[in-house]
């Protein structure tokens, strides 16, 4: 026990050494914040980073969009222009900004002034007045587009090297150009005429007053009432005597009904009323049934509710028909072929070989007024004397020069051309037909001129045409189309036509189906001309407000049927037949085309078609007071032109057209079911369905091709933005360190003339402090002498251009863009060739000039369209089983070939 006790002090000491340090000297343990606070801090950090990322993303996207807005036009021009591309110091207008600027230009005052310029004097095709309007239109192109020196007259004779080179050289043009082409068709002018009633001894008991009667109430009508007599263009000269026979509208079914009734038409004078079909076919029907001559009159029954019977006063004192008005017009057989009758299928040069025309009558005809028709019709009414009618129509058939005026705005894509056209000639004054269209085109040209002055260059070339001698039979456009058929086939991607733009309250459009959606979309973006809150497309439902209790049942039925047929269309866009200058483009070459404007309804003031009363007073008082519809049509046509010219992928909907073909086939099957012809259309239907599938794949390729190109544009814009932002920051840093920020190119400042006071640097490389430069980062500059402001501005633009040009030239990913552009170009080629695919060189039976097997003017309609014309007429007119089978097979092969062409 003692030993143990002795050890205790040692152990005690050892234990003392191991005593822990006092708590106060030990570092306090790390205290963890509460879990909720750690989460809050992490959340705030994440939110801050996310906000920074979103801001950066938005800034980048905004910056990229701004870069695209500023330079997309230049880059697209660079991509499509290739070696032909040249740099411009201005921003290249494109897209919505270009459209907005254009739409701000057309205005009523200017349109009215243009109408008065063209419609207050007679300008029949081939006359001195007509040549004056050609020079007026040329001067407009020269002044507004910069297309040559105003006052100079580049006048070429068709077929000469100058004329040929003017059109064939369009793809090589680098600046706007305009000229006049002279063609030499055979037309006629009136000499003397008469319509008389003879008694049994051959004595004249009544003589018609064939000239229109007008006074100073309508100043121009009163002045020029006898400037152009009442007669039919291209009518047969001669005289005839015979008994009068009434043939209603002179349709095929009207003549068939007369034959069934046992009426002998041989040697008769047939009288028909205007309407239903083209006037030339009325004469053709009379001729083929043995008549000696034909009279055509304007019947108030066709004026709807706006008649004296309903209490409306005749023009010039009211909106109803003047009973002395006469509708002039051509009696060419339009559905056989248009153009110069003596040069079918080839152009009418001064020394062209001529043939005897087969599309003109062999019997004389005359147009007459309702006042004269009333007297004649009493002769054959119950109780009438049915005396002999004598008709004289002496004319002078001769070669007459006409003048097409053409202007060109060169685009970056030289081998794709958009053509817009309107005819200029009139039967007399032509305030509606065609000068309402001419004044609308006048406004389009002014709008395009404004774009050019603001640095715009279209992606595709635009050709503007003022056709002549349309009234005689589409002569000016047809001769040019036949003259340059191969060039049109190779280059023209679309044709936009405007005849008269306003004659009433209802807006209507017609087109090849591939353009239908495009037309409707554009119309839905133009404001309604007279009703706020509505669009131009809403005007397709408009009608006049002049109502009445009395209306002809037959006329009402015809209009209701036409409205129902249009309403049944999925787009509301009609089909093109003939009757205006799109004919040679659609029917001969296969170019996607469109036309339209405001037309009359049965409740509108009576439009005196081809009469002296188609005057400036009528159009300003009744047709379009204020000219708001003229301006709406101008904006509509211009918007289409810009979009067709500037779209990366052509806005042609081949799939809609392909599905319309199946509807056309259903019509044919329905017609065949009413006959004894048993034709199998299954192979044709299968071919159409294959075309539909190929077109759907082409739609996908259209989207992908454009998406790829736009993706490259965004990528290039992002790179461009980054380089510019980096250089700005670098400039700021250099200036902060007291160093100069040199121009991007050493010689950029050398553009300044030493004689002009300038700032130290005309261009600081976009590194301006906020508020010290303009939006382009350029130094403010206020020179003190002479013309220095303009020169300094030019310096700044030039210096800025040096940087952009160098960046574009050095950094532009040409190879990638070329590949993307090539893909787009291949798509556009297929879209262009779609319409060409319906052209068959063999043409349509009995009228081989017409080569489009998809659509043509009806053989007995003239204006109206017949779909699948060769096949339809084999069934309805020829009633020939063998021919119907042949036509179905021919159409099938055409569709199969087209399917192969558009395959991707």
PDB file of C-alpha atoms in Angstrom, residues 685-818:
ATOM      1  CA  UNK A 685     -56.400  10.606-111.699  1.00  0.00           C
ATOM      2  CA  UNK A 686     -53.439   8.492-110.575  1.00  0.00           C
ATOM      3  CA  UNK A 687     -51.073  10.820-112.418  1.00  0.00           C
ATOM      4  CA  UNK A 688     -52.623  13.850-110.709  1.00  0.00           C
ATOM      5  CA  UNK A 689     -52.308  12.224-107.290  1.00  0.00           C
ATOM      6  CA  UNK A 690     -48.652  11.453-107.958  1.00  0.00           C
ATOM      7  CA  UNK A 691     -48.148  15.096-108.864  1.00  0.00           C
ATOM      8  CA  UNK A 692     -49.766  16.101-105.588  1.00  0.00           C
ATOM      9  CA  UNK A 693     -47.331  13.927-103.623  1.00  0.00           C
ATOM     10  CA  UNK A 694     -44.345  15.313-105.513  1.00  0.00           C
ATOM     11  CA  UNK A 695     -45.558  18.837-104.861  1.00  0.00           C
ATOM     12  CA  UNK A 696     -45.915  18.180-101.133  1.00  0.00           C
ATOM     13  CA  UNK A 697     -42.272  17.074-101.057  1.00  0.00           C
ATOM     14  CA  UNK A 698     -41.350  20.206-102.977  1.00  0.00           C
ATOM     15  CA  UNK A 699     -43.147  22.233-100.297  1.00  0.00           C
ATOM     16  CA  UNK A 700     -40.913  20.641 -97.673  1.00  0.00           C
ATOM     17  CA  UNK A 701     -37.829  21.410 -99.742  1.00  0.00           C
ATOM     18  CA  UNK A 702     -38.963  25.041-100.141  1.00  0.00           C
ATOM     19  CA  UNK A 703     -39.104  25.453 -96.380  1.00  0.00           C
ATOM     20  CA  UNK A 704     -35.805  23.686 -95.750  1.00  0.00           C
ATOM     21  CA  UNK A 705     -33.926  25.556 -98.462  1.00  0.00           C
ATOM     22  CA  UNK A 706     -35.032  28.960 -97.214  1.00  0.00           C
ATOM     23  CA  UNK A 707     -34.479  27.971 -93.572  1.00  0.00           C
ATOM     24  CA  UNK A 708     -30.911  26.935 -94.327  1.00  0.00           C
ATOM     25  CA  UNK A 709     -30.155  30.234 -96.021  1.00  0.00           C
ATOM     26  CA  UNK A 710     -31.746  32.276 -93.245  1.00  0.00           C
ATOM     27  CA  UNK A 711     -29.864  30.263 -90.638  1.00  0.00           C
ATOM     28  CA  UNK A 712     -26.615  31.220 -92.366  1.00  0.00           C
ATOM     29  CA  UNK A 713     -27.731  34.834 -92.402  1.00  0.00           C
ATOM     30  CA  UNK A 714     -28.359  34.758 -88.646  1.00  0.00           C
ATOM     31  CA  UNK A 715     -25.022  33.112 -88.031  1.00  0.00           C
ATOM     32  CA  UNK A 716     -23.205  35.664 -90.149  1.00  0.00           C
ATOM     33  CA  UNK A 717     -25.091  38.493 -88.429  1.00  0.00           C
ATOM     34  CA  UNK A 718     -24.036  37.135 -85.027  1.00  0.00           C
ATOM     35  CA  UNK A 719     -20.408  37.014 -86.091  1.00  0.00           C
ATOM     36  CA  UNK A 720     -20.657  40.474 -87.607  1.00  0.00           C
ATOM     37  CA  UNK A 721     -22.181  41.809 -84.366  1.00  0.00           C
ATOM     38  CA  UNK A 722     -19.493  40.197 -82.209  1.00  0.00           C
ATOM     39  CA  UNK A 723     -16.644  41.612 -84.296  1.00  0.00           C
ATOM     40  CA  UNK A 724     -18.159  45.077 -84.281  1.00  0.00           C
ATOM     41  CA  UNK A 725     -18.870  44.986 -80.520  1.00  0.00           C
ATOM     42  CA  UNK A 726     -15.331  43.769 -79.805  1.00  0.00           C
ATOM     43  CA  UNK A 727     -13.839  46.551 -81.890  1.00  0.00           C
ATOM     44  CA  UNK A 728     -16.012  49.133 -80.176  1.00  0.00           C
ATOM     45  CA  UNK A 729     -14.800  47.959 -76.781  1.00  0.00           C
ATOM     46  CA  UNK A 730     -11.214  47.963 -77.996  1.00  0.00           C
ATOM     47  CA  UNK A 731     -11.603  51.528 -79.251  1.00  0.00           C
ATOM     48  CA  UNK A 732     -13.016  52.649 -75.913  1.00  0.00           C
ATOM     49  CA  UNK A 733     -10.089  51.038 -74.110  1.00  0.00           C
ATOM     50  CA  UNK A 734      -7.566  52.685 -76.429  1.00  0.00           C
ATOM     51  CA  UNK A 735      -9.139  56.085 -75.964  1.00  0.00           C
ATOM     52  CA  UNK A 736      -9.187  55.566 -72.188  1.00  0.00           C
ATOM     53  CA  UNK A 737      -5.434  54.908 -72.367  1.00  0.00           C
ATOM     54  CA  UNK A 738      -4.974  58.029 -74.452  1.00  0.00           C
ATOM     55  CA  UNK A 739      -4.354  56.285 -77.734  1.00  0.00           C
ATOM     56  CA  UNK A 740      -5.979  56.923 -81.077  1.00  0.00           C
ATOM     57  CA  UNK A 741      -8.478  54.460 -82.484  1.00  0.00           C
ATOM     58  CA  UNK A 742      -7.476  54.209 -86.131  1.00  0.00           C
ATOM     59  CA  UNK A 743     -10.035  53.611 -88.890  1.00  0.00           C
ATOM     60  CA  UNK A 744     -10.601  50.033 -89.912  1.00  0.00           C
ATOM     61  CA  UNK A 745      -8.716  50.658 -93.111  1.00  0.00           C
ATOM     62  CA  UNK A 746      -5.676  52.913 -93.214  1.00  0.00           C
ATOM     63  CA  UNK A 747      -6.866  54.756 -96.287  1.00  0.00           C
ATOM     64  CA  UNK A 748     -10.397  55.366 -95.016  1.00  0.00           C
ATOM     65  CA  UNK A 749      -9.679  58.943 -94.091  1.00  0.00           C
ATOM     66  CA  UNK A 750      -8.030  59.572 -97.429  1.00  0.00           C
ATOM     67  CA  UNK A 751     -11.392  59.989 -99.053  1.00  0.00           C
ATOM     68  CA  UNK A 752     -11.723  63.448 -97.547  1.00  0.00           C
ATOM     69  CA  UNK A 753     -10.663  66.308 -99.719  1.00  0.00           C
ATOM     70  CA  UNK A 754      -8.063  68.559 -98.019  1.00  0.00           C
ATOM     71  CA  UNK A 755      -9.989  71.544 -99.293  1.00  0.00           C
ATOM     72  CA  UNK A 756     -12.976  70.656 -97.127  1.00  0.00           C
ATOM     73  CA  UNK A 757     -12.910  71.297 -93.376  1.00  0.00           C
ATOM     74  CA  UNK A 758     -13.290  67.946 -91.604  1.00  0.00           C
ATOM     75  CA  UNK A 759     -12.992  66.532 -88.138  1.00  0.00           C
ATOM     76  CA  UNK A 760      -9.768  64.679 -87.319  1.00  0.00           C
ATOM     77  CA  UNK A 761     -11.266  61.386 -88.325  1.00  0.00           C
ATOM     78  CA  UNK A 762     -14.237  61.131 -90.670  1.00  0.00           C
ATOM     79  CA  UNK A 763     -15.051  57.795 -89.162  1.00  0.00           C
ATOM     80  CA  UNK A 764     -14.303  56.577 -85.638  1.00  0.00           C
ATOM     81  CA  UNK A 765     -14.620  52.819 -85.673  1.00  0.00           C
ATOM     82  CA  UNK A 766     -18.093  52.775 -84.165  1.00  0.00           C
ATOM     83  CA  UNK A 767     -16.662  53.374 -80.694  1.00  0.00           C
ATOM     84  CA  UNK A 768     -18.598  56.504 -79.775  1.00  0.00           C
ATOM     85  CA  UNK A 769     -19.709  57.172 -76.282  1.00  0.00           C
ATOM     86  CA  UNK A 770     -23.418  57.091 -75.783  1.00  0.00           C
ATOM     87  CA  UNK A 771     -24.995  60.294 -76.953  1.00  0.00           C
ATOM     88  CA  UNK A 772     -21.947  61.496 -78.888  1.00  0.00           C
ATOM     89  CA  UNK A 773     -22.574  59.843 -82.159  1.00  0.00           C
ATOM     90  CA  UNK A 774     -25.449  58.843 -84.316  1.00  0.00           C
ATOM     91  CA  UNK A 775     -26.896  55.357 -84.437  1.00  0.00           C
ATOM     92  CA  UNK A 776     -24.126  54.243 -86.732  1.00  0.00           C
ATOM     93  CA  UNK A 777     -21.482  55.509 -84.365  1.00  0.00           C
ATOM     94  CA  UNK A 778     -20.463  58.352 -86.664  1.00  0.00           C
ATOM     95  CA  UNK A 779     -19.046  61.613 -85.338  1.00  0.00           C
ATOM     96  CA  UNK A 780     -21.320  64.635 -85.480  1.00  0.00           C
ATOM     97  CA  UNK A 781     -19.967  67.092 -88.009  1.00  0.00           C
ATOM     98  CA  UNK A 782     -21.015  70.667 -88.682  1.00  0.00           C
ATOM     99  CA  UNK A 783     -18.796  72.199 -91.357  1.00  0.00           C
ATOM    100  CA  UNK A 784     -18.859  75.915 -91.813  1.00  0.00           C
ATOM    101  CA  UNK A 785     -18.468  76.605 -95.504  1.00  0.00           C
ATOM    102  CA  UNK A 786     -19.908  75.916 -98.937  1.00  0.00           C
ATOM    103  CA  UNK A 787     -21.375  72.514 -99.754  1.00  0.00           C
ATOM    104  CA  UNK A 788     -19.383  70.874 -97.003  1.00  0.00           C
ATOM    105  CA  UNK A 789     -22.394  69.263 -95.241  1.00  0.00           C
ATOM    106  CA  UNK A 790     -23.230  67.122 -98.258  1.00  0.00           C
ATOM    107  CA  UNK A 791     -19.575  66.325 -98.899  1.00  0.00           C
ATOM    108  CA  UNK A 792     -19.006  65.437 -95.259  1.00  0.00           C
ATOM    109  CA  UNK A 793     -22.019  63.143 -95.281  1.00  0.00           C
ATOM    110  CA  UNK A 794     -20.604  61.480 -98.365  1.00  0.00           C
ATOM    111  CA  UNK A 795     -17.259  61.137 -96.526  1.00  0.00           C
ATOM    112  CA  UNK A 796     -18.903  59.476 -93.591  1.00  0.00           C
ATOM    113  CA  UNK A 797     -20.904  57.086 -95.791  1.00  0.00           C
ATOM    114  CA  UNK A 798     -17.812  56.262 -97.801  1.00  0.00           C
ATOM    115  CA  UNK A 799     -15.693  55.671 -94.721  1.00  0.00           C
ATOM    116  CA  UNK A 800     -18.378  53.529 -93.136  1.00  0.00           C
ATOM    117  CA  UNK A 801     -18.595  51.679 -96.411  1.00  0.00           C
ATOM    118  CA  UNK A 802     -14.859  50.967 -96.363  1.00  0.00           C
ATOM    119  CA  UNK A 803     -15.279  49.062 -93.122  1.00  0.00           C
ATOM    120  CA  UNK A 804     -18.448  47.200 -94.120  1.00  0.00           C
ATOM    121  CA  UNK A 805     -17.115  46.394 -97.566  1.00  0.00           C
ATOM    122  CA  UNK A 806     -13.866  45.029 -96.116  1.00  0.00           C
ATOM    123  CA  UNK A 807     -15.721  43.004 -93.510  1.00  0.00           C
ATOM    124  CA  UNK A 808     -18.180  41.608 -96.038  1.00  0.00           C
ATOM    125  CA  UNK A 809     -15.500  40.856 -98.591  1.00  0.00           C
ATOM    126  CA  UNK A 810     -13.073  39.309 -96.134  1.00  0.00           C
ATOM    127  CA  UNK A 811     -15.453  37.459 -93.846  1.00  0.00           C
ATOM    128  CA  UNK A 812     -18.423  36.634 -96.055  1.00  0.00           C
ATOM    129  CA  UNK A 813     -18.724  32.822 -96.108  1.00  0.00           C
ATOM    130  CA  UNK A 814     -19.183  32.685 -99.859  1.00  0.00           C
ATOM    131  CA  UNK A 815     -18.895  28.924-100.253  1.00  0.00           C
ATOM    132  CA  UNK A 816     -21.560  28.145 -97.670  1.00  0.00           C
ATOM    133  CA  UNK A 817     -23.854  30.814 -99.039  1.00  0.00           C
ATOM    134  CA  UNK A 818     -23.313  29.656-102.597  1.00  0.00           C
TER     135      UNK A 818
END
